Amino acid sequence: MTLSPDFTILALETSCDETAAAVVRDGQVILSNVVASQMDMHRRYGGIVPEVASRQHILSLTPVVEEALVALPDGWEGIHAVAATYGPGLSGALLTGLNGAKAMAWRRGLPFIGVNHLDAHIYANWLIPTNQTHSQSAPQFPLVALVVSGGHTLLALLRNHGNYHLLGQTRDDAAGEAFDKVARILGLGYPGGPAIQQAATGVQMADPLPRAWLRDSYDFSFSGLKTAVLHAVQDARARHTNSTPRHRMRKPHLATTAQSVSDNADAPLTADEIAHLALAFQDSVVDVLVSKTIAAAQEFAATEILLAGGVAANMHLRSELTRRATIPVRYPPIQLCTDNAAMIAAAAYYRFAAGVQSGWDLDVVPGLRLGM
Ligand code: KG4
Ligand code: ZN
């Protein structure tokens, strides 16, 4: 189906801890992109609390949609379709945005398009960054896409719009989840990705940590690396404790679960030790992600590599992939890497153009897989 060049979609995204609404024209021009983050609310728990997230989405949804619509002089009159994420994500959180979007579309007689959050992260690469005045060429198929977020890590081959082949995925922790857990072990707070990147900045070299290559597979594994960081922390603390004068020594405390080392008054790590471990961890994750992505791009003769998801905001990942790849590497600006609704609108545009429209009975699918 050929859509008119002013075809405008209002999209909602509530799969996790961001309440977002965006208005996007022609699948690529962002007219508004509003994100209400619940980060501060979840930070005090060290992670996302699903019930708190759902309640907050209900409170934020209407103001966020109203703010997004301000970009259109005629408001709702300028909207041609409504889209929302239906999975994967937290079921209660997904329900708020999906039902809100269906109600808005139904009430105004507009088509409704349910969107897969993982596909949408990839489609952030079709959006024209707002600071860019001219449109650059759209990504060319076949593409290899690396999606690295808080909940997912996967490598996919895209032969065309809607034609996805999953090449590999994580067997345990997602890359972003590993960043978040290791940041917690190092006492760096939540969300872990930006904190680890920041802590590692300025450190030149660190003793390397192991890499899980899982040879002959495009799958990933990060839980062993997380354990290696925990052991390195325990070793460092033991060294500190042993070098503490006897009269100041207390009973050594060995952590068996991910816990903040700064919480432990016995033998806190120095800022230098934390920075070196942050660098070694980041290097290890990035090395495996980049090596497998480049190998997949070569095997399937991809014309471009697309990077997507919250971890795609990582500067070291961006620069290493670009430096080592022999084909163009594309990644969205940072604000379009983390969860937003503009990417939902971009994915919805290509689904709708391909003739896909969702029924009013579409339900949330918390475990939705790529390309479904
Ligand atoms: O895509 P996203 O916003 O939400 C999910 O769909 O999961 O990704 C959030 C994840 C978090 O785990 C966060 O720590 C990570 O992205 N992240 C980063 C960086 N910025 C965000 N990881 C590494 N380096 C960053 N600069
Ligand atoms: Zn996401």
mmCIF file of C-alpha atoms and ligand atoms in Angstrom:
data_model
loop_
_atom_site.group_PDB
_atom_site.id
_atom_site.type_symbol
_atom_site.label_atom_id
_atom_site.label_comp_id
_atom_site.label_asym_id
_atom_site.label_seq_id
_atom_site.Cartn_x
_atom_site.Cartn_y
_atom_site.Cartn_z
ATOM 1 C CA MET A 1 0.000 0.000 0.000
ATOM 2 C CA THR A 2 1.393 3.432 -0.898
ATOM 3 C CA LEU A 3 0.730 5.883 1.902
ATOM 4 C CA SER A 4 0.398 9.621 1.359
ATOM 5 C CA PRO A 5 3.594 11.552 2.219
ATOM 6 C CA ASP A 6 1.814 13.292 5.107
ATOM 7 C CA PHE A 7 0.679 10.005 6.676
ATOM 8 C CA THR A 8 0.979 10.694 10.405
ATOM 9 C CA ILE A 9 1.002 8.185 13.249
ATOM 10 C CA LEU A 10 0.509 8.745 16.985
ATOM 11 C CA ALA A 11 2.391 5.994 18.844
ATOM 12 C CA LEU A 12 2.479 4.982 22.512
ATOM 13 C CA GLU A 13 5.160 2.983 24.337
ATOM 14 C CA THR A 14 4.701 1.630 27.877
ATOM 15 C CA SER A 15 6.503 -1.722 27.878
ATOM 16 C CA CYS A 16 8.801 -0.999 30.796
ATOM 17 C CA ASP A 17 9.550 2.125 32.838
ATOM 18 C CA GLU A 18 9.067 4.860 30.243
ATOM 19 C CA THR A 19 5.672 6.365 29.393
ATOM 20 C CA ALA A 20 6.150 7.681 25.879
ATOM 21 C CA ALA A 21 4.088 9.190 23.050
ATOM 22 C CA ALA A 22 5.271 10.445 19.685
ATOM 23 C CA VAL A 23 3.888 11.860 16.458
ATOM 24 C CA VAL A 24 5.810 10.774 13.343
ATOM 25 C CA ARG A 25 5.120 11.701 9.703
ATOM 26 C CA ASP A 26 5.988 9.555 6.698
ATOM 27 C CA GLY A 27 7.573 6.912 8.977
ATOM 28 C CA GLN A 28 10.660 9.036 9.538
ATOM 29 C CA VAL A 29 9.990 12.688 10.426
ATOM 30 C CA ILE A 30 9.635 13.169 14.185
ATOM 31 C CA LEU A 31 7.088 15.907 14.934
ATOM 32 C CA SER A 32 7.127 15.218 18.664
ATOM 33 C CA ASN A 33 8.712 12.625 20.922
ATOM 34 C CA VAL A 34 7.707 12.838 24.586
ATOM 35 C CA VAL A 35 9.209 10.481 27.176
ATOM 36 C CA ALA A 36 8.220 10.538 30.859
ATOM 37 C CA SER A 37 10.830 8.470 32.642
ATOM 38 C CA GLN A 38 10.111 6.674 35.913
ATOM 39 C CA MET A 39 13.832 6.208 36.501
ATOM 40 C CA ASP A 40 13.949 8.268 39.715
ATOM 41 C CA MET A 41 11.061 6.300 41.163
ATOM 42 C CA HIS A 42 12.684 2.901 40.469
ATOM 43 C CA ARG A 43 16.219 3.995 41.337
ATOM 44 C CA ARG A 44 15.535 3.766 45.069
ATOM 45 C CA TYR A 45 14.687 0.056 44.648
ATOM 46 C CA GLY A 46 17.756 -0.591 42.472
ATOM 47 C CA GLY A 47 15.561 -1.819 39.600
ATOM 48 C CA ILE A 48 12.090 -1.756 38.110
ATOM 49 C CA VAL A 49 9.089 -2.651 40.303
ATOM 50 C CA PRO A 50 6.313 -3.800 37.878
ATOM 51 C CA GLU A 51 3.334 -2.619 39.967
ATOM 52 C CA VAL A 52 4.876 0.805 40.477
ATOM 53 C CA ALA A 53 5.535 1.029 36.718
ATOM 54 C CA SER A 54 1.908 0.192 35.776
ATOM 55 C CA ARG A 55 0.456 2.719 38.203
ATOM 56 C CA GLN A 56 2.787 5.422 36.956
ATOM 57 C CA HIS A 57 1.915 4.696 33.287
ATOM 58 C CA ILE A 58 -1.779 5.227 34.067
ATOM 59 C CA LEU A 59 -0.981 8.595 35.658
ATOM 60 C CA SER A 60 1.365 9.766 32.882
ATOM 61 C CA LEU A 61 -0.360 8.502 29.739
ATOM 62 C CA THR A 62 -2.901 11.279 29.148
ATOM 63 C CA PRO A 63 -0.530 14.224 29.825
ATOM 64 C CA VAL A 64 2.168 12.624 27.643
ATOM 65 C CA VAL A 65 -0.273 12.115 24.717
ATOM 66 C CA GLU A 66 -1.592 15.673 25.062
ATOM 67 C CA GLU A 67 1.947 17.027 24.997
ATOM 68 C CA ALA A 68 2.813 14.971 21.900
ATOM 69 C CA LEU A 69 -0.276 16.255 20.043
ATOM 70 C CA VAL A 70 0.677 19.902 20.620
ATOM 71 C CA ALA A 71 3.032 19.476 17.624
ATOM 72 C CA LEU A 72 -0.004 19.325 15.300
ATOM 73 C CA PRO A 73 -1.942 22.581 14.757
ATOM 74 C CA ASP A 74 -5.188 20.613 14.336
ATOM 75 C CA GLY A 75 -4.408 18.060 17.048
ATOM 76 C CA TRP A 76 -6.218 14.754 16.459
ATOM 77 C CA GLU A 77 -7.397 15.938 13.008
ATOM 78 C CA GLY A 78 -3.849 15.452 11.737
ATOM 79 C CA ILE A 79 -3.518 11.837 12.940
ATOM 80 C CA HIS A 80 -4.137 9.004 10.422
ATOM 81 C CA ALA A 81 -3.398 5.960 12.602
ATOM 82 C CA VAL A 82 -2.609 5.018 16.218
ATOM 83 C CA ALA A 83 0.064 2.506 17.234
ATOM 84 C CA ALA A 84 1.241 0.970 20.499
ATOM 85 C CA THR A 85 3.661 -1.668 21.772
ATOM 86 C CA TYR A 86 1.961 -5.005 22.543
ATOM 87 C CA GLY A 87 5.114 -6.904 23.631
ATOM 88 C CA PRO A 88 7.604 -7.911 24.828
ATOM 89 C CA GLY A 89 7.595 -6.253 28.240
ATOM 90 C CA LEU A 90 5.901 -6.168 31.631
ATOM 91 C CA SER A 91 2.282 -7.259 31.155
ATOM 92 C CA GLY A 92 0.709 -4.644 33.436
ATOM 93 C CA ALA A 93 2.774 -1.878 31.889
ATOM 94 C CA LEU A 94 2.004 -3.018 28.310
ATOM 95 C CA LEU A 95 -1.725 -3.180 29.096
ATOM 96 C CA THR A 96 -1.943 0.516 29.953
ATOM 97 C CA GLY A 97 -0.491 1.768 26.646
ATOM 98 C CA LEU A 98 -2.122 -0.892 24.441
ATOM 99 C CA ASN A 99 -5.616 -0.379 25.856
ATOM 100 C CA GLY A 100 -5.192 3.405 25.908
ATOM 101 C CA ALA A 101 -4.151 3.414 22.241
ATOM 102 C CA LYS A 102 -6.947 1.057 21.160
ATOM 103 C CA ALA A 103 -9.531 3.228 22.938
ATOM 104 C CA MET A 104 -8.181 6.414 21.315
ATOM 105 C CA ALA A 105 -8.178 4.837 17.826
ATOM 106 C CA TRP A 106 -11.643 3.267 18.218
ATOM 107 C CA ARG A 107 -13.190 6.466 19.527
ATOM 108 C CA ARG A 108 -11.931 8.378 16.449
ATOM 109 C CA GLY A 109 -12.436 5.651 13.854
ATOM 110 C CA LEU A 110 -8.701 5.397 13.115
ATOM 111 C CA PRO A 111 -6.761 2.255 12.201
ATOM 112 C CA PHE A 112 -4.805 0.666 15.050
ATOM 113 C CA ILE A 113 -1.385 -0.999 14.661
ATOM 114 C CA GLY A 114 0.174 -3.187 17.381
ATOM 115 C CA VAL A 115 3.970 -3.076 17.343
ATOM 116 C CA ASN A 116 6.695 -5.443 18.529
ATOM 117 C CA HIS A 117 9.052 -3.479 20.811
ATOM 118 C CA LEU A 118 12.135 -5.356 19.499
ATOM 119 C CA ASP A 119 11.310 -4.594 15.852
ATOM 120 C CA ALA A 120 10.759 -0.983 16.874
ATOM 121 C CA HIS A 121 14.241 -0.641 18.405
ATOM 122 C CA ILE A 122 15.639 -1.623 14.981
ATOM 123 C CA TYR A 123 13.310 0.871 13.228
ATOM 124 C CA ALA A 124 14.762 3.733 15.274
ATOM 125 C CA ASN A 125 17.396 3.603 12.517
ATOM 126 C CA TRP A 126 14.805 4.734 9.937
ATOM 127 C CA LEU A 127 14.002 7.946 11.835
ATOM 128 C CA ILE A 128 15.594 11.222 10.808
ATOM 129 C CA PRO A 129 17.374 12.651 13.880
ATOM 130 C CA THR A 130 15.722 15.939 14.853
ATOM 131 C CA ASN A 131 19.002 17.863 14.645
ATOM 132 C CA GLN A 132 19.426 16.762 11.024
ATOM 133 C CA THR A 133 17.955 19.023 8.354
ATOM 134 C CA HIS A 134 18.251 16.704 5.342
ATOM 135 C CA SER A 135 17.049 13.137 5.112
ATOM 136 C CA GLN A 136 19.811 10.571 4.726
ATOM 137 C CA SER A 137 19.216 7.435 2.677
ATOM 138 C CA ALA A 138 17.175 4.725 4.409
ATOM 139 C CA PRO A 139 18.973 1.526 5.495
ATOM 140 C CA GLN A 140 19.464 -0.933 2.614
ATOM 141 C CA PHE A 141 18.658 -4.660 2.886
ATOM 142 C CA PRO A 142 20.047 -7.232 3.587
ATOM 143 C CA LEU A 143 20.952 -5.936 7.028
ATOM 144 C CA VAL A 144 22.374 -7.432 10.171
ATOM 145 C CA ALA A 145 20.883 -5.870 13.312
ATOM 146 C CA LEU A 146 22.274 -6.126 16.834
ATOM 147 C CA VAL A 147 19.568 -5.381 19.413
ATOM 148 C CA VAL A 148 21.000 -4.853 22.878
ATOM 149 C CA SER A 149 18.653 -3.621 25.595
ATOM 150 C CA GLY A 150 17.859 -4.142 29.259
ATOM 151 C CA GLY A 151 15.720 -7.171 28.496
ATOM 152 C CA HIS A 152 17.123 -8.511 25.208
ATOM 153 C CA THR A 153 20.281 -9.279 23.309
ATOM 154 C CA LEU A 154 19.866 -10.614 19.809
ATOM 155 C CA LEU A 155 21.405 -10.690 16.401
ATOM 156 C CA ALA A 156 19.077 -10.773 13.377
ATOM 157 C CA LEU A 157 19.257 -10.867 9.606
ATOM 158 C CA LEU A 158 16.712 -8.590 7.901
ATOM 159 C CA ARG A 159 16.145 -9.414 4.230
ATOM 160 C CA ASN A 160 13.299 -6.912 3.850
ATOM 161 C CA HIS A 161 10.622 -5.140 5.900
ATOM 162 C CA GLY A 162 8.948 -7.830 7.985
ATOM 163 C CA ASN A 163 11.367 -10.539 6.809
ATOM 164 C CA TYR A 164 13.487 -11.306 9.889
ATOM 165 C CA HIS A 165 15.661 -14.262 10.715
ATOM 166 C CA LEU A 166 16.923 -14.623 14.289
ATOM 167 C CA LEU A 167 20.617 -15.588 14.183
ATOM 168 C CA GLY A 168 21.361 -15.665 17.891
ATOM 169 C CA GLN A 169 20.301 -14.395 21.295
ATOM 170 C CA THR A 170 21.424 -14.397 24.898
ATOM 171 C CA ARG A 171 21.282 -17.685 26.786
ATOM 172 C CA ASP A 172 21.112 -15.954 30.164
ATOM 173 C CA ASP A 173 21.395 -12.228 31.004
ATOM 174 C CA ALA A 174 20.709 -9.524 28.425
ATOM 175 C CA ALA A 175 23.638 -7.167 27.804
ATOM 176 C CA GLY A 176 21.864 -4.240 29.515
ATOM 177 C CA GLU A 177 20.861 -6.480 32.411
ATOM 178 C CA ALA A 178 24.540 -7.456 32.816
ATOM 179 C CA PHE A 179 25.521 -3.759 32.841
ATOM 180 C CA ASP A 180 22.849 -3.097 35.493
ATOM 181 C CA LYS A 181 23.844 -6.071 37.691
ATOM 182 C CA VAL A 182 27.581 -5.378 37.475
ATOM 183 C CA ALA A 183 26.991 -1.700 38.276
ATOM 184 C CA ARG A 184 25.167 -2.871 41.382
ATOM 185 C CA ILE A 185 28.071 -5.147 42.345
ATOM 186 C CA LEU A 186 30.440 -2.196 41.904
ATOM 187 C CA GLY A 187 28.168 0.151 43.850
ATOM 188 C CA LEU A 188 27.598 2.384 40.823
ATOM 189 C CA GLY A 189 23.812 2.652 41.004
ATOM 190 C CA TYR A 190 20.988 2.315 38.491
ATOM 191 C CA PRO A 191 20.743 2.348 35.501
ATOM 192 C CA GLY A 192 24.077 0.600 35.230
ATOM 193 C CA GLY A 193 25.010 1.154 31.582
ATOM 194 C CA PRO A 194 25.689 4.895 31.687
ATOM 195 C CA ALA A 195 27.261 4.534 35.173
ATOM 196 C CA ILE A 196 29.744 1.878 34.014
ATOM 197 C CA GLN A 197 30.584 3.826 30.861
ATOM 198 C CA GLN A 198 31.224 6.911 32.999
ATOM 199 C CA ALA A 199 33.342 5.019 35.559
ATOM 200 C CA ALA A 200 35.464 3.464 32.780
ATOM 201 C CA THR A 201 36.092 6.774 31.041
ATOM 202 C CA GLY A 202 39.683 7.887 31.314
ATOM 203 C CA VAL A 203 41.043 4.448 32.288
ATOM 204 C CA GLN A 204 43.448 3.229 29.596
ATOM 205 C CA MET A 205 44.084 -0.427 30.470
ATOM 206 C CA ALA A 206 42.724 -3.063 32.806
ATOM 207 C CA ASP A 207 43.405 -6.756 33.424
ATOM 208 C CA PRO A 208 41.071 -8.511 30.973
ATOM 209 C CA LEU A 209 38.013 -10.417 32.163
ATOM 210 C CA PRO A 210 36.852 -13.620 30.385
ATOM 211 C CA ARG A 211 34.752 -13.642 27.214
ATOM 212 C CA ALA A 212 32.089 -16.301 26.570
ATOM 213 C CA TRP A 213 32.570 -16.982 22.855
ATOM 214 C CA LEU A 214 30.128 -19.930 22.521
ATOM 215 C CA ARG A 215 31.955 -20.965 19.356
ATOM 216 C CA ASP A 216 29.984 -21.860 16.196
ATOM 217 C CA SER A 217 26.971 -19.964 17.499
ATOM 218 C CA TYR A 218 25.666 -16.424 17.316
ATOM 219 C CA ASP A 219 24.283 -16.808 20.843
ATOM 220 C CA PHE A 220 25.582 -14.769 23.757
ATOM 221 C CA SER A 221 26.139 -15.370 27.466
ATOM 222 C CA PHE A 222 26.959 -12.742 30.078
ATOM 223 C CA SER A 223 26.227 -14.361 33.429
ATOM 224 C CA GLY A 224 29.733 -15.896 33.703
ATOM 225 C CA LEU A 225 31.254 -12.476 33.173
ATOM 226 C CA LYS A 226 29.072 -11.062 35.937
ATOM 227 C CA THR A 227 30.325 -13.809 38.262
ATOM 228 C CA ALA A 228 33.925 -13.056 37.238
ATOM 229 C CA VAL A 229 33.409 -9.426 38.305
ATOM 230 C CA LEU A 230 31.955 -10.594 41.617
ATOM 231 C CA HIS A 231 34.987 -12.826 42.215
ATOM 232 C CA ALA A 232 37.377 -9.996 41.324
ATOM 233 C CA VAL A 233 35.567 -7.794 43.836
ATOM 234 C CA GLN A 234 35.768 -10.479 46.523
ATOM 235 C CA ASP A 235 39.504 -10.942 45.838
ATOM 236 C CA ALA A 236 40.122 -7.203 46.095
ATOM 237 C CA ARG A 237 38.189 -7.021 49.347
ATOM 238 C CA ALA A 238 40.099 -9.967 50.753
ATOM 239 C CA ARG A 239 43.363 -8.213 49.865
ATOM 240 C CA HIS A 240 42.182 -5.045 51.618
ATOM 241 C CA THR A 241 41.072 -6.983 54.671
ATOM 242 C CA ASN A 242 44.395 -8.858 54.875
ATOM 243 C CA SER A 243 46.334 -5.604 54.684
ATOM 244 C CA THR A 244 44.205 -3.975 57.389
ATOM 245 C CA PRO A 245 46.038 -3.728 60.770
ATOM 246 C CA ARG A 246 44.870 -6.522 63.119
ATOM 247 C CA HIS A 247 43.191 -4.252 65.661
ATOM 248 C CA ARG A 248 41.003 -2.803 62.857
ATOM 249 C CA MET A 249 40.147 -6.139 61.275
ATOM 250 C CA ARG A 250 36.548 -7.325 61.305
ATOM 251 C CA LYS A 251 35.035 -10.587 60.213
ATOM 252 C CA PRO A 252 35.455 -10.829 56.413
ATOM 253 C CA HIS A 253 32.154 -10.822 54.572
ATOM 254 C CA LEU A 254 31.979 -12.587 51.233
ATOM 255 C CA ALA A 255 29.074 -11.652 48.997
ATOM 256 C CA THR A 256 27.351 -14.516 47.252
ATOM 257 C CA THR A 257 24.778 -12.449 45.439
ATOM 258 C CA ALA A 258 24.991 -9.234 43.446
ATOM 259 C CA GLN A 259 25.276 -6.593 46.121
ATOM 260 C CA SER A 260 26.850 -3.196 46.361
ATOM 261 C CA VAL A 261 30.491 -3.309 47.478
ATOM 262 C CA SER A 262 30.197 0.232 48.711
ATOM 263 C CA ASP A 263 27.582 -1.036 51.180
ATOM 264 C CA ASN A 264 30.298 -3.095 52.791
ATOM 265 C CA ALA A 265 32.134 -0.966 55.303
ATOM 266 C CA ASP A 266 34.638 -3.799 55.898
ATOM 267 C CA ALA A 267 36.741 -3.296 52.835
ATOM 268 C CA PRO A 268 35.377 -0.965 50.202
ATOM 269 C CA LEU A 269 37.011 -0.956 46.786
ATOM 270 C CA THR A 270 38.955 2.117 45.817
ATOM 271 C CA ALA A 271 37.621 4.338 43.018
ATOM 272 C CA ASP A 272 40.588 3.180 40.946
ATOM 273 C CA GLU A 273 39.721 -0.505 41.393
ATOM 274 C CA ILE A 274 36.075 0.166 40.504
ATOM 275 C CA ALA A 275 37.096 2.099 37.371
ATOM 276 C CA HIS A 276 39.418 -0.710 36.201
ATOM 277 C CA LEU A 277 36.762 -3.375 36.730
ATOM 278 C CA ALA A 278 34.189 -1.214 34.913
ATOM 279 C CA LEU A 279 36.549 -0.895 31.939
ATOM 280 C CA ALA A 280 37.411 -4.606 31.877
ATOM 281 C CA PHE A 281 33.720 -5.535 32.011
ATOM 282 C CA GLN A 282 32.729 -3.072 29.269
ATOM 283 C CA ASP A 283 35.638 -4.249 27.054
ATOM 284 C CA SER A 284 34.598 -7.864 27.447
ATOM 285 C CA VAL A 285 30.909 -7.260 26.577
ATOM 286 C CA VAL A 286 31.775 -5.024 23.633
ATOM 287 C CA ASP A 287 34.399 -7.401 22.237
ATOM 288 C CA VAL A 288 31.942 -10.319 22.079
ATOM 289 C CA LEU A 289 29.063 -8.208 20.695
ATOM 290 C CA VAL A 290 31.231 -6.633 18.002
ATOM 291 C CA SER A 291 33.025 -9.851 16.954
ATOM 292 C CA LYS A 292 29.783 -11.811 16.508
ATOM 293 C CA THR A 293 28.004 -8.983 14.704
ATOM 294 C CA ILE A 294 30.840 -8.591 12.208
ATOM 295 C CA ALA A 295 31.059 -12.354 11.644
ATOM 296 C CA ALA A 296 27.285 -12.483 10.956
ATOM 297 C CA ALA A 297 27.468 -9.520 8.577
ATOM 298 C CA GLN A 298 30.240 -11.283 6.628
ATOM 299 C CA GLU A 299 28.521 -14.657 6.527
ATOM 300 C CA PHE A 300 25.235 -13.203 5.231
ATOM 301 C CA ALA A 301 26.799 -10.554 2.958
ATOM 302 C CA ALA A 302 24.981 -7.718 4.708
ATOM 303 C CA THR A 303 25.207 -4.256 3.168
ATOM 304 C CA GLU A 304 24.903 -2.483 6.511
ATOM 305 C CA ILE A 305 24.952 -3.153 10.250
ATOM 306 C CA LEU A 306 22.268 -1.600 12.443
ATOM 307 C CA LEU A 307 22.792 -1.134 16.158
ATOM 308 C CA ALA A 308 19.718 -0.743 18.376
ATOM 309 C CA GLY A 309 18.416 -0.777 21.962
ATOM 310 C CA GLY A 310 19.459 0.991 25.142
ATOM 311 C CA VAL A 311 22.984 -0.463 25.193
ATOM 312 C CA ALA A 312 23.516 0.986 21.682
ATOM 313 C CA ALA A 313 23.956 4.269 23.583
ATOM 314 C CA ASN A 314 27.331 2.926 24.749
ATOM 315 C CA MET A 315 30.116 4.973 23.171
ATOM 316 C CA HIS A 316 32.687 2.182 23.259
ATOM 317 C CA LEU A 317 30.286 -0.225 21.507
ATOM 318 C CA ARG A 318 29.527 2.365 18.810
ATOM 319 C CA SER A 319 33.153 3.224 18.145
ATOM 320 C CA GLU A 320 34.483 -0.356 18.217
ATOM 321 C CA LEU A 321 31.783 -1.635 15.856
ATOM 322 C CA THR A 322 32.400 1.233 13.448
ATOM 323 C CA ARG A 323 36.180 0.788 13.654
ATOM 324 C CA ARG A 324 36.198 -2.982 13.082
ATOM 325 C CA ALA A 325 33.404 -3.322 10.494
ATOM 326 C CA THR A 326 34.172 -3.111 6.779
ATOM 327 C CA ILE A 327 30.589 -2.082 5.880
ATOM 328 C CA PRO A 328 28.639 0.973 7.114
ATOM 329 C CA VAL A 329 27.408 0.873 10.714
ATOM 330 C CA ARG A 330 24.295 2.841 11.590
ATOM 331 C CA TYR A 331 23.030 3.672 15.077
ATOM 332 C CA PRO A 332 20.327 6.047 16.303
ATOM 333 C CA PRO A 333 21.088 9.158 18.364
ATOM 334 C CA ILE A 334 21.188 8.330 22.082
ATOM 335 C CA GLN A 335 17.663 9.554 22.882
ATOM 336 C CA LEU A 336 16.306 7.185 20.203
ATOM 337 C CA CYS A 337 18.353 4.188 21.464
ATOM 338 C CA THR A 338 16.589 3.978 24.821
ATOM 339 C CA ASP A 339 12.826 3.389 24.977
ATOM 340 C CA ASN A 340 10.738 5.948 23.099
ATOM 341 C CA ALA A 341 7.526 6.033 21.040
ATOM 342 C CA ALA A 342 8.980 7.533 17.830
ATOM 343 C CA MET A 343 10.546 4.136 17.062
ATOM 344 C CA ILE A 344 7.119 2.510 17.617
ATOM 345 C CA ALA A 345 5.629 4.878 15.025
ATOM 346 C CA ALA A 346 8.428 4.108 12.534
ATOM 347 C CA ALA A 347 7.873 0.345 12.854
ATOM 348 C CA ALA A 348 4.084 0.820 12.661
ATOM 349 C CA TYR A 349 4.433 2.802 9.417
ATOM 350 C CA TYR A 350 6.144 -0.070 7.579
ATOM 351 C CA ARG A 351 3.704 -2.632 8.995
ATOM 352 C CA PHE A 352 0.723 -0.563 7.887
ATOM 353 C CA ALA A 353 2.285 0.090 4.463
ATOM 354 C CA ALA A 354 2.605 -3.703 4.112
ATOM 355 C CA GLY A 355 -1.147 -4.037 4.771
ATOM 356 C CA VAL A 356 -0.942 -5.025 8.444
ATOM 357 C CA GLN A 357 -3.613 -3.650 10.764
ATOM 358 C CA SER A 358 -4.440 -5.007 14.230
ATOM 359 C CA GLY A 359 -7.841 -6.028 15.517
ATOM 360 C CA TRP A 360 -9.482 -4.589 18.637
ATOM 361 C CA ASP A 361 -8.936 -7.980 20.271
ATOM 362 C CA LEU A 362 -5.139 -7.686 20.148
ATOM 363 C CA ASP A 363 -3.818 -8.549 23.608
ATOM 364 C CA VAL A 364 -0.442 -7.956 25.244
ATOM 365 C CA VAL A 365 2.233 -10.629 24.632
ATOM 366 C CA PRO A 366 4.866 -10.181 27.390
ATOM 367 C CA GLY A 367 7.168 -12.835 25.857
ATOM 368 C CA LEU A 368 6.818 -11.693 22.222
ATOM 369 C CA ARG A 369 9.796 -12.636 20.032
ATOM 370 C CA LEU A 370 11.405 -10.669 17.214
ATOM 371 C CA GLY A 371 9.488 -10.436 13.956
ATOM 372 C CA MET A 372 6.177 -11.813 15.302
HETATM 373 O O1 KG4 B 1 16.162 -0.336 25.414
HETATM 374 P P1 KG4 B 1 16.111 0.132 26.810
HETATM 375 O O2 KG4 B 1 15.862 1.592 27.072
HETATM 376 O O3 KG4 B 1 15.019 -0.644 27.621
HETATM 377 C C1 KG4 B 1 14.703 -1.967 27.357
HETATM 378 O O4 KG4 B 1 13.918 -2.233 26.396
HETATM 379 O O5 KG4 B 1 15.276 -2.824 28.066
HETATM 380 O O6 KG4 B 1 17.486 -0.330 27.483
HETATM 381 C C2 KG4 B 1 17.800 -0.057 28.808
HETATM 382 C C3 KG4 B 1 19.175 -0.640 29.081
HETATM 383 C C4 KG4 B 1 19.578 -0.605 30.561
HETATM 384 O O7 KG4 B 1 20.003 -1.892 30.939
HETATM 385 C C5 KG4 B 1 20.727 0.403 30.595
HETATM 386 O O8 KG4 B 1 21.686 0.103 31.613
HETATM 387 C C6 KG4 B 1 21.309 0.232 29.211
HETATM 388 O O9 KG4 B 1 20.194 0.093 28.367
HETATM 389 N N1 KG4 B 1 22.107 1.410 28.791
HETATM 390 C C7 KG4 B 1 23.433 1.353 28.556
HETATM 391 C C8 KG4 B 1 23.850 2.679 28.280
HETATM 392 N N2 KG4 B 1 22.747 3.486 28.331
HETATM 393 C C9 KG4 B 1 21.695 2.688 28.652
HETATM 394 N N3 KG4 B 1 24.287 0.318 28.571
HETATM 395 C C10 KG4 B 1 25.590 0.585 28.310
HETATM 396 N N4 KG4 B 1 26.071 1.828 28.060
HETATM 397 C C11 KG4 B 1 25.239 2.899 28.019
HETATM 398 N N5 KG4 B 1 25.735 4.116 27.773
HETATM 399 ZN ZN ZN B 2 13.601 -1.249 24.832
#
